[in-house]
CSV table of C-alpha atoms in Angstrom, one decimal:
chain,number,residue,atom,x,y,z
A,1,UNK,CA,45.4,7.7,-38.4
A,2,UNK,CA,41.9,7.2,-37.0
A,3,UNK,CA,39.6,10.1,-36.9
A,4,UNK,CA,37.1,10.2,-34.0
A,5,UNK,CA,33.9,12.2,-34.7
A,6,UNK,CA,32.6,13.9,-31.7
A,7,UNK,CA,28.9,13.3,-30.8
A,8,UNK,CA,26.8,16.2,-31.9
A,9,UNK,CA,24.7,17.8,-29.0
A,10,UNK,CA,21.5,16.4,-30.5
A,11,UNK,CA,22.9,12.8,-30.6
A,12,UNK,CA,24.3,13.1,-27.1
A,13,UNK,CA,20.9,14.4,-25.8
A,14,UNK,CA,19.1,11.4,-27.5
A,15,UNK,CA,21.5,9.0,-26.1
A,16,UNK,CA,21.0,10.4,-22.7
A,17,UNK,CA,17.2,10.3,-23.1
A,18,UNK,CA,17.2,6.7,-24.2
A,19,UNK,CA,19.5,5.8,-21.2
A,20,UNK,CA,17.2,7.6,-18.8
A,21,UNK,CA,14.2,5.9,-20.2
A,22,UNK,CA,15.8,2.5,-19.8
A,23,UNK,CA,16.9,3.3,-16.2
A,24,UNK,CA,13.4,4.4,-15.5
A,25,UNK,CA,11.9,1.1,-16.7
A,26,UNK,CA,14.5,-1.0,-14.7
A,27,UNK,CA,13.7,1.0,-11.6
A,28,UNK,CA,10.0,0.5,-11.9
A,29,UNK,CA,10.2,-3.1,-12.8
A,30,UNK,CA,12.5,-3.7,-9.9
A,31,UNK,CA,10.1,-2.0,-7.5
A,32,UNK,CA,7.1,-3.7,-8.6
A,33,UNK,CA,8.7,-7.1,-8.6
A,34,UNK,CA,9.9,-6.4,-5.0
A,35,UNK,CA,6.5,-5.2,-3.6
A,36,UNK,CA,4.1,-7.3,-5.7
A,37,UNK,CA,5.6,-10.4,-7.3
A,38,UNK,CA,7.9,-11.1,-4.3
A,39,UNK,CA,5.5,-9.8,-1.6
A,40,UNK,CA,5.4,-13.2,0.2
A,41,UNK,CA,9.2,-13.4,0.6
A,42,UNK,CA,11.2,-12.2,3.6
A,43,UNK,CA,12.0,-13.4,7.0
A,44,UNK,CA,10.4,-13.3,10.4
A,45,UNK,CA,12.0,-12.0,13.5
A,46,UNK,CA,10.9,-10.9,17.0
A,47,UNK,CA,7.3,-11.9,16.1
A,48,UNK,CA,7.3,-9.6,13.0
A,49,UNK,CA,8.0,-9.9,9.4
A,50,UNK,CA,11.0,-8.3,7.4
A,51,UNK,CA,9.8,-8.2,3.8
A,52,UNK,CA,12.3,-8.5,0.9
A,53,UNK,CA,10.8,-5.3,-0.5
A,54,UNK,CA,12.5,-3.2,2.2
A,55,UNK,CA,16.2,-4.0,1.3
A,56,UNK,CA,15.5,-4.1,-2.4
A,57,UNK,CA,13.7,-0.8,-2.6
A,58,UNK,CA,16.6,0.8,-0.6
A,59,UNK,CA,19.1,-0.6,-3.0
A,60,UNK,CA,16.9,0.6,-6.0
A,61,UNK,CA,16.8,4.2,-4.5
A,62,UNK,CA,20.6,4.2,-4.1
A,63,UNK,CA,21.0,3.0,-7.7
A,64,UNK,CA,18.5,5.7,-9.0
A,65,UNK,CA,20.5,8.4,-7.2
A,66,UNK,CA,23.8,7.3,-8.7
A,67,UNK,CA,22.1,7.0,-12.2
A,68,UNK,CA,20.8,10.5,-12.0
A,69,UNK,CA,17.1,9.6,-12.0
A,70,UNK,CA,16.6,10.1,-8.4
A,71,UNK,CA,17.5,12.9,-5.9
A,72,UNK,CA,16.7,14.3,-2.4
A,73,UNK,CA,13.5,16.2,-2.2
A,74,UNK,CA,13.5,19.3,-0.1
A,75,UNK,CA,9.9,19.1,1.0
A,76,UNK,CA,10.3,15.4,1.8
A,77,UNK,CA,13.5,16.1,3.9
A,78,UNK,CA,11.8,18.9,5.9
A,79,UNK,CA,8.8,16.9,6.7
A,80,UNK,CA,10.8,13.7,7.5
A,81,UNK,CA,13.2,15.7,9.7
A,82,UNK,CA,10.2,17.2,11.6
A,83,UNK,CA,8.6,13.7,12.2
A,84,UNK,CA,12.0,12.1,13.1
A,85,UNK,CA,12.8,15.0,15.7
A,86,UNK,CA,9.4,14.4,17.4
A,87,UNK,CA,9.8,10.6,17.5
A,88,UNK,CA,13.2,11.1,19.1
A,89,UNK,CA,11.7,13.5,21.7
A,90,UNK,CA,9.0,11.1,22.5
A,91,UNK,CA,11.5,8.3,23.0
A,92,UNK,CA,13.6,10.5,25.2
A,93,UNK,CA,10.6,11.2,27.4
A,94,UNK,CA,9.7,7.4,27.5
A,95,UNK,CA,13.1,6.6,28.7
A,96,UNK,CA,13.6,9.3,31.3
A,97,UNK,CA,10.0,9.3,32.6
A,98,UNK,CA,9.0,5.5,32.3
A,99,UNK,CA,5.5,4.3,32.8
A,100,UNK,CA,5.4,0.8,34.3
A,101,UNK,CA,2.3,-0.1,32.1
A,102,UNK,CA,4.3,0.2,28.9
A,103,UNK,CA,7.5,-1.1,27.4
A,104,UNK,CA,9.7,0.6,24.8
A,105,UNK,CA,11.4,-0.7,21.7
A,106,UNK,CA,14.3,0.9,20.0
A,107,UNK,CA,13.9,-1.6,17.1
A,108,UNK,CA,10.4,-0.2,16.5
A,109,UNK,CA,11.8,3.3,16.3
A,110,UNK,CA,14.6,2.4,14.0
A,111,UNK,CA,12.1,0.5,11.6
A,112,UNK,CA,9.8,3.6,11.5
A,113,UNK,CA,12.6,6.0,10.7
A,114,UNK,CA,14.1,3.7,8.0
A,115,UNK,CA,10.9,2.9,6.2
A,116,UNK,CA,9.7,6.4,6.0
A,117,UNK,CA,13.2,7.6,5.0
A,118,UNK,CA,12.3,6.3,1.5
A,119,UNK,CA,10.1,9.3,1.1
A,120,UNK,CA,12.9,11.7,1.1
A,121,UNK,CA,14.1,10.6,-2.4
A,122,UNK,CA,12.2,11.4,-5.6
A,123,UNK,CA,12.6,11.5,-9.3
A,124,UNK,CA,14.7,14.0,-11.3
A,125,UNK,CA,13.4,15.4,-14.5
A,126,UNK,CA,15.3,12.6,-16.3
A,127,UNK,CA,13.0,10.1,-14.9
A,128,UNK,CA,10.0,9.1,-17.1
A,129,UNK,CA,7.0,9.3,-14.6
A,130,UNK,CA,4.5,7.7,-17.2
A,131,UNK,CA,6.5,4.5,-16.9
A,132,UNK,CA,5.2,3.9,-13.4
A,133,UNK,CA,1.5,3.9,-14.2
A,134,UNK,CA,1.9,1.9,-17.3
A,135,UNK,CA,4.0,-0.8,-15.9
A,136,UNK,CA,1.9,-0.9,-12.6
A,137,UNK,CA,-1.3,-1.3,-14.5
A,138,UNK,CA,0.4,-4.1,-16.6
A,139,UNK,CA,1.5,-6.0,-13.5
A,140,UNK,CA,-1.9,-5.6,-11.9
A,141,UNK,CA,-3.8,-7.0,-15.0
A,142,UNK,CA,-1.5,-10.0,-14.9
A,143,UNK,CA,-2.2,-10.5,-11.1
A,144,UNK,CA,-5.9,-10.0,-11.7
A,145,UNK,CA,-6.1,-12.7,-14.4
A,146,UNK,CA,-4.0,-14.9,-12.3
A,147,UNK,CA,-6.3,-14.4,-9.4
A,148,UNK,CA,-9.4,-15.3,-11.5
A,149,UNK,CA,-7.6,-18.6,-12.8
A,150,UNK,CA,-6.5,-19.3,-9.2
A,151,UNK,CA,-10.1,-19.2,-8.0
A,152,UNK,CA,-11.5,-21.3,-10.8
A,153,UNK,CA,-9.0,-24.1,-11.0
A,154,UNK,CA,-9.4,-24.9,-7.3
A,155,UNK,CA,-12.7,-26.5,-8.3
A,156,UNK,CA,-10.7,-29.1,-10.3
A,157,UNK,CA,-8.3,-29.8,-7.6
A,158,UNK,CA,-5.6,-27.3,-8.3
A,159,UNK,CA,-5.1,-25.1,-5.2
A,160,UNK,CA,-2.1,-22.7,-5.1
A,161,UNK,CA,-3.1,-20.1,-2.5
A,162,UNK,CA,0.0,-20.5,-0.3
A,163,UNK,CA,3.6,-21.0,-1.5
A,164,UNK,CA,4.8,-22.6,1.6
A,165,UNK,CA,2.0,-25.2,1.4
A,166,UNK,CA,2.6,-25.9,-2.2
A,167,UNK,CA,6.5,-25.7,-2.0
A,168,UNK,CA,7.5,-26.4,1.6
A,169,UNK,CA,11.1,-25.9,0.8
A,170,UNK,CA,10.4,-22.2,0.5
A,171,UNK,CA,9.2,-21.9,4.1
A,172,UNK,CA,12.5,-20.2,5.4
A,173,UNK,CA,12.2,-17.4,2.9
A,174,UNK,CA,8.6,-16.8,3.2
A,175,UNK,CA,6.5,-14.6,5.6
A,176,UNK,CA,3.2,-16.2,4.9
A,177,UNK,CA,2.9,-17.8,8.4
A,178,UNK,CA,2.2,-14.2,9.8
A,179,UNK,CA,-0.7,-13.7,7.5
A,180,UNK,CA,-3.9,-15.4,6.4
A,181,UNK,CA,-2.3,-18.0,4.0
A,182,UNK,CA,-5.4,-20.2,4.0
A,183,UNK,CA,-8.2,-17.7,3.1
A,184,UNK,CA,-11.3,-19.9,3.4
A,185,UNK,CA,-14.6,-18.3,2.4
A,186,UNK,CA,-16.1,-18.7,5.9
A,187,UNK,CA,-15.8,-21.1,8.8
A,188,UNK,CA,-16.4,-24.7,7.6
A,189,UNK,CA,-16.0,-23.7,3.9
A,190,UNK,CA,-13.7,-25.6,1.5
A,191,UNK,CA,-13.7,-22.7,-0.9
A,192,UNK,CA,-10.7,-20.4,-0.8
A,193,UNK,CA,-10.7,-16.7,-1.7
A,194,UNK,CA,-8.5,-15.4,-4.4
A,195,UNK,CA,-5.4,-13.5,-3.2
A,196,UNK,CA,-4.0,-12.8,-6.8
A,197,UNK,CA,-1.7,-15.8,-6.6
A,198,UNK,CA,1.4,-13.5,-5.9
A,199,UNK,CA,-0.1,-11.4,-3.0
A,200,UNK,CA,-0.3,-12.4,0.7
A,201,UNK,CA,-3.9,-11.9,1.4
A,202,UNK,CA,-7.3,-11.3,-0.4
A,203,UNK,CA,-7.5,-7.9,1.3
A,204,UNK,CA,-4.3,-6.8,-0.3
A,205,UNK,CA,-5.4,-8.2,-3.6
A,206,UNK,CA,-8.5,-6.1,-3.3
A,207,UNK,CA,-6.6,-2.9,-2.4
A,208,UNK,CA,-4.1,-3.3,-5.3
A,209,UNK,CA,-7.2,-3.8,-7.8
A,210,UNK,CA,-8.8,-0.6,-6.4
A,211,UNK,CA,-5.7,1.4,-6.9
A,212,UNK,CA,-5.5,0.2,-10.5
A,213,UNK,CA,-9.3,1.2,-10.9
A,214,UNK,CA,-8.4,4.7,-9.7
A,215,UNK,CA,-5.5,5.2,-11.9
A,216,UNK,CA,-7.2,3.9,-14.9
A,217,UNK,CA,-10.6,5.7,-14.5
A,218,UNK,CA,-9.8,8.9,-12.5
A,219,UNK,CA,-6.3,9.7,-13.7
A,220,UNK,CA,-6.0,8.2,-17.2
A,221,UNK,CA,-9.7,8.3,-18.1
A,222,UNK,CA,-10.0,4.8,-19.3
A,223,UNK,CA,-12.7,2.1,-18.6
A,224,UNK,CA,-11.6,-0.8,-20.9
A,225,UNK,CA,-10.0,-2.9,-18.0
A,226,UNK,CA,-12.5,-2.1,-15.2
A,227,UNK,CA,-14.6,-5.3,-15.9
A,228,UNK,CA,-11.5,-7.4,-15.4
A,229,UNK,CA,-10.6,-5.7,-12.2
A,230,UNK,CA,-14.2,-5.9,-10.9
A,231,UNK,CA,-14.5,-9.7,-11.6
A,232,UNK,CA,-11.1,-10.3,-9.9
A,233,UNK,CA,-12.2,-8.2,-7.0
A,234,UNK,CA,-15.4,-10.1,-6.5
A,235,UNK,CA,-13.4,-13.3,-6.2
A,236,UNK,CA,-11.3,-11.9,-3.4
A,237,UNK,CA,-14.6,-11.7,-1.3
A,238,UNK,CA,-12.8,-8.8,0.5
A,239,UNK,CA,-14.4,-5.6,1.7
A,240,UNK,CA,-11.2,-3.7,2.4
A,241,UNK,CA,-10.6,-2.3,-1.1
A,242,UNK,CA,-14.3,-1.2,-1.3
A,243,UNK,CA,-14.1,0.4,2.1
A,244,UNK,CA,-10.8,2.2,1.0
A,245,UNK,CA,-12.5,3.6,-2.1
A,246,UNK,CA,-15.7,4.6,-0.3
A,247,UNK,CA,-13.7,6.7,2.1
A,248,UNK,CA,-11.5,8.3,-0.6
A,249,UNK,CA,-14.2,9.3,-3.1
A,250,UNK,CA,-16.0,11.8,-0.8
A,251,UNK,CA,-12.8,13.6,0.0
A,252,UNK,CA,-11.8,13.6,-3.6
A,253,UNK,CA,-15.2,15.0,-4.7
A,254,UNK,CA,-14.6,17.9,-2.3
A,255,UNK,CA,-11.3,18.9,-3.7
A,256,UNK,CA,-12.7,20.4,-6.8
A,257,UNK,CA,-16.0,21.2,-8.4
A,258,UNK,CA,-14.9,19.4,-11.6
A,259,UNK,CA,-14.3,16.3,-9.7
A,260,UNK,CA,-18.0,15.7,-9.0
A,261,UNK,CA,-18.8,14.6,-12.6
A,262,UNK,CA,-16.0,11.8,-12.5
A,263,UNK,CA,-17.3,10.7,-9.1
A,264,UNK,CA,-20.9,10.7,-10.2
A,265,UNK,CA,-20.1,8.7,-13.2
A,266,UNK,CA,-18.1,6.2,-11.1
A,267,UNK,CA,-20.8,5.9,-8.5
A,268,UNK,CA,-23.4,5.1,-11.2
A,269,UNK,CA,-21.2,2.7,-12.9
A,270,UNK,CA,-20.5,1.0,-9.6
A,271,UNK,CA,-24.1,0.8,-8.8
A,272,UNK,CA,-24.9,-0.8,-12.1
A,273,UNK,CA,-21.9,-3.2,-11.7
A,274,UNK,CA,-23.1,-4.1,-8.2
A,275,UNK,CA,-26.6,-5.0,-9.4
A,276,UNK,CA,-25.4,-7.0,-12.4
A,277,UNK,CA,-22.8,-8.8,-10.0
A,278,UNK,CA,-25.6,-9.6,-7.8
A,279,UNK,CA,-27.3,-11.7,-10.5
A,280,UNK,CA,-24.0,-13.1,-12.0
A,281,UNK,CA,-22.1,-13.6,-8.8
A,282,UNK,CA,-24.8,-13.8,-5.9
A,283,UNK,CA,-22.5,-15.6,-3.4
A,284,UNK,CA,-19.6,-13.1,-3.9
A,285,UNK,CA,-21.7,-10.0,-3.7
A,286,UNK,CA,-23.7,-11.3,-0.7
A,287,UNK,CA,-20.5,-12.1,1.2
A,288,UNK,CA,-19.2,-8.6,0.6
A,289,UNK,CA,-22.4,-7.0,1.7
A,290,UNK,CA,-22.6,-9.2,4.8
A,291,UNK,CA,-19.3,-7.8,6.0
A,292,UNK,CA,-20.8,-4.4,6.7
A,293,UNK,CA,-22.1,-5.9,10.0
A,294,UNK,CA,-18.6,-6.9,11.2
A,295,UNK,CA,-18.1,-4.0,13.6
A,296,UNK,CA,-20.9,-5.4,15.7
A,297,UNK,CA,-19.0,-8.5,16.4
A,298,UNK,CA,-16.0,-8.3,18.8
A,299,UNK,CA,-14.6,-11.4,17.2
A,300,UNK,CA,-14.5,-10.0,13.6
A,301,UNK,CA,-11.5,-8.7,11.8
A,302,UNK,CA,-13.3,-5.5,11.3
A,303,UNK,CA,-13.8,-5.0,15.0
A,304,UNK,CA,-10.0,-5.9,15.6
A,305,UNK,CA,-9.1,-3.3,13.1
A,306,UNK,CA,-11.3,-0.3,13.8
A,307,UNK,CA,-12.7,-0.7,17.3
A,308,UNK,CA,-10.4,-2.8,19.5
A,309,UNK,CA,-7.2,-0.7,18.9
A,310,UNK,CA,-8.9,2.5,19.9
A,311,UNK,CA,-10.2,1.2,23.3
A,312,UNK,CA,-6.9,1.8,25.1
A,313,UNK,CA,-6.7,5.3,23.7
A,314,UNK,CA,-10.2,6.0,25.1
A,315,UNK,CA,-9.1,4.9,28.5
A,316,UNK,CA,-5.9,6.9,28.4
A,317,UNK,CA,-7.2,10.0,26.7
A,318,UNK,CA,-7.5,11.9,30.0
A,319,UNK,CA,-3.8,11.6,30.8
A,320,UNK,CA,-1.5,14.5,29.7
A,321,UNK,CA,0.9,11.9,28.4
A,322,UNK,CA,-1.4,11.3,25.5
A,323,UNK,CA,0.2,14.6,23.8
A,324,UNK,CA,3.7,13.0,23.6
A,325,UNK,CA,3.0,9.3,23.7
A,326,UNK,CA,4.5,6.4,25.6
A,327,UNK,CA,7.4,5.8,23.2
A,328,UNK,CA,8.2,3.5,20.2
A,329,UNK,CA,6.7,0.0,20.5
A,330,UNK,CA,4.5,1.0,23.5
A,331,UNK,CA,1.3,-0.2,21.8
A,332,UNK,CA,2.4,-3.9,21.7
A,333,UNK,CA,3.9,-3.7,25.1
A,334,UNK,CA,1.0,-2.1,26.9
A,335,UNK,CA,0.1,-4.1,30.0
A,336,UNK,CA,-3.5,-4.5,28.7
A,337,UNK,CA,-2.8,-5.0,24.9
A,338,UNK,CA,-5.1,-7.4,23.2
A,339,UNK,CA,-3.3,-9.6,20.6
A,340,UNK,CA,-4.9,-9.6,17.1
A,341,UNK,CA,-5.9,-5.9,17.3
A,342,UNK,CA,-4.0,-3.6,15.1
A,343,UNK,CA,-4.5,0.0,13.5
A,344,UNK,CA,-1.6,2.1,12.4
A,345,UNK,CA,-3.4,5.4,13.5
A,346,UNK,CA,-4.0,4.0,17.0
A,347,UNK,CA,-0.4,2.8,17.3
A,348,UNK,CA,1.0,6.2,16.3
A,349,UNK,CA,-1.1,7.9,19.0
A,350,UNK,CA,-0.1,5.6,21.7
A,351,UNK,CA,3.6,5.4,20.7
A,352,UNK,CA,4.1,9.2,19.7
A,353,UNK,CA,1.0,11.0,20.9
A,354,UNK,CA,-1.3,13.6,19.4
A,355,UNK,CA,1.6,15.6,18.2
A,356,UNK,CA,3.2,12.6,16.8
A,357,UNK,CA,0.3,11.5,14.7
A,358,UNK,CA,-0.1,15.1,13.4
A,359,UNK,CA,3.6,15.1,12.3
A,360,UNK,CA,3.3,11.7,10.8
A,361,UNK,CA,0.1,12.7,8.7
A,362,UNK,CA,1.8,15.8,7.5
A,363,UNK,CA,4.8,13.7,6.5
A,364,UNK,CA,2.6,11.0,4.8
A,365,UNK,CA,0.4,13.4,2.8
A,366,UNK,CA,2.9,16.1,2.2
A,367,UNK,CA,5.4,13.7,0.6
A,368,UNK,CA,2.9,11.9,-1.4
A,369,UNK,CA,0.7,14.8,-2.6
A,370,UNK,CA,0.7,15.8,-6.3
A,371,UNK,CA,-2.0,18.0,-7.7
A,372,UNK,CA,-2.5,16.1,-10.9
A,373,UNK,CA,-2.8,12.7,-9.1
A,374,UNK,CA,-4.7,14.0,-6.0
A,375,UNK,CA,-7.1,11.1,-5.9
A,376,UNK,CA,-4.2,8.7,-5.6
A,377,UNK,CA,-2.8,10.5,-2.6
A,378,UNK,CA,-6.2,10.3,-1.0
A,379,UNK,CA,-6.5,6.5,-1.7
A,380,UNK,CA,-3.0,6.1,-0.4
A,381,UNK,CA,-4.1,7.6,2.9
A,382,UNK,CA,-7.4,5.7,3.2
A,383,UNK,CA,-5.4,2.5,2.3
A,384,UNK,CA,-3.0,3.2,5.1
A,385,UNK,CA,-5.9,3.9,7.6
A,386,UNK,CA,-8.0,0.9,6.6
A,387,UNK,CA,-5.2,-1.6,6.3
A,388,UNK,CA,-4.5,-3.4,9.5
A,389,UNK,CA,-0.9,-2.9,10.8
A,390,UNK,CA,0.3,-0.9,7.6
A,391,UNK,CA,2.7,1.2,9.6
A,392,UNK,CA,5.6,-1.1,8.6
A,393,UNK,CA,3.9,-3.1,5.9
A,394,UNK,CA,6.6,-2.3,3.4
A,395,UNK,CA,5.2,-4.1,0.3
A,396,UNK,CA,2.1,-1.8,0.3
A,397,UNK,CA,4.1,1.3,1.5
A,398,UNK,CA,6.8,0.8,-1.3
A,399,UNK,CA,4.0,0.5,-3.8
A,400,UNK,CA,2.3,3.8,-2.6
A,401,UNK,CA,5.7,5.6,-2.5
A,402,UNK,CA,6.3,4.4,-6.1
A,403,UNK,CA,2.9,5.5,-7.4
A,404,UNK,CA,2.5,8.7,-5.5
A,405,UNK,CA,6.0,10.1,-5.5
A,406,UNK,CA,7.5,8.6,-8.7
A,407,UNK,CA,4.4,8.2,-11.0
A,408,UNK,CA,2.4,10.5,-13.2
A,409,UNK,CA,0.5,10.6,-16.3
A,410,UNK,CA,2.0,11.1,-19.8
A,411,UNK,CA,1.6,14.7,-21.1
A,412,UNK,CA,-1.6,13.9,-23.2
A,413,UNK,CA,-3.1,11.8,-20.3
A,414,UNK,CA,-2.5,14.7,-18.0
A,415,UNK,CA,-4.3,17.1,-20.2
A,416,UNK,CA,-7.2,14.7,-20.5
A,417,UNK,CA,-7.4,14.1,-16.8
A,418,UNK,CA,-7.2,17.8,-15.9
C-alpha cells in the first residue's frame, strides 16, 4: 500500500511562488525578444508594416492570463472603453457626413483599437515586477555592446546594418524596407551609424538606450553602466533619444521637490560627459549638436516630424469638425497630405479631433502611470511624441507597455529610489 503525503501549505506556497517566478521570466523574455531582438521581422501590407511583436505580445498576454500572472485592469478597461467609444463616434460622423477632401480607413480604426487593447491587461500579485527591469537592462546592455562592435568593425570591412542586405533570403519576413536600413552618417558618407544590430534604425537604438539610462539612474539609483550607454548612444549619431530625455526631465523635476536633486545630478553628469565626449568623439558630438538646426530646413527629418504634420491642422483649425476629426485614416488620405511627414499627435487630432486626442492621452498616461516609476511614464509619453509615426509602431509600444505596466523595482530598490 502506497502512502501519499499531502503537501504542506508552506511547500505548496513555495512551489506556487517558484512557478510564478518562472512564468514571469518566460513572459518578459518572450516580450523582449519580440520587440527588441525580432524588431526587424514582420510583413508589409497596404504600404505599412505589421510587426511580429503584435501577434507575439497578444499571445503572451493570453498565456499570462491563463497562467494567473495577468488579469484585466479596471482603470485600463475604463480608459480604453472611453477612447474606443469616441473613435467609433468619430468614425460614424465621418461615414454619415463625409468630407470630399478626406478618405476613411476601417483598417486604421481596427489597428488602433487592437494595439491599445493591450493596455487593459496587467500583472497580478503573483507576477514578479522586478524581473522586467532586470531583464530589460540585460538585453539593452547586450544591444549596446553589439552596437559599439557593429560600428567599429565596419572599418575592417564587416558591415551588418541591414539583415535583408546581409541575408537576402530573409527579405520576405523583414520590414526593413519601410525604414532607414542604410543609415549613412550624411549624404556622400560611407560611414554608417550604429543601430544596435537588432534594431531598425539608429533613432530607435538611441531611445532604447535613454530608457535604460532612466531606469538605471532615476529608478534604481545606479551609474555603473551609464558609460556603456553613452558610448553606444554617441555611435548612433541620433538626436531623438536626447530630445526625448530633454523633454521629459523638466516635467519629472516638477512632479516632486525631491526630484530636483536627481535631475540636477543627472544634468551635471550629462554636461561633463558632453564635454569629455567632445574631446574623445568630436565627430559624433558635433553631428548630434548640428541636428539642433534641423527644424529650419523643410527637407530635414526634424521638419517632417515636428513641423510638416501640423501644417494641415493649422489650416483646418477654424473648422468645427476639428473637434470630432475626419475619421480613422483621414490623415494619410487628406487631399493635400505630404508623403514623408508623420507625427502621432497630429494624426490623432486630424483623425479623431481635439476630444479624441484628449481621450487618447488620458488612456496612454492613465494606463502607464505608476507613482514609483513616474519618470518612466513621462519618458514613455515623450518617446511617443518625439518618435515619428509611433501610433502603431508596436515594437516600441510593446516595450513601453511592458516597462510601465508590468515593471517595477524590487522592494529594496523601491525604498532607495523613493
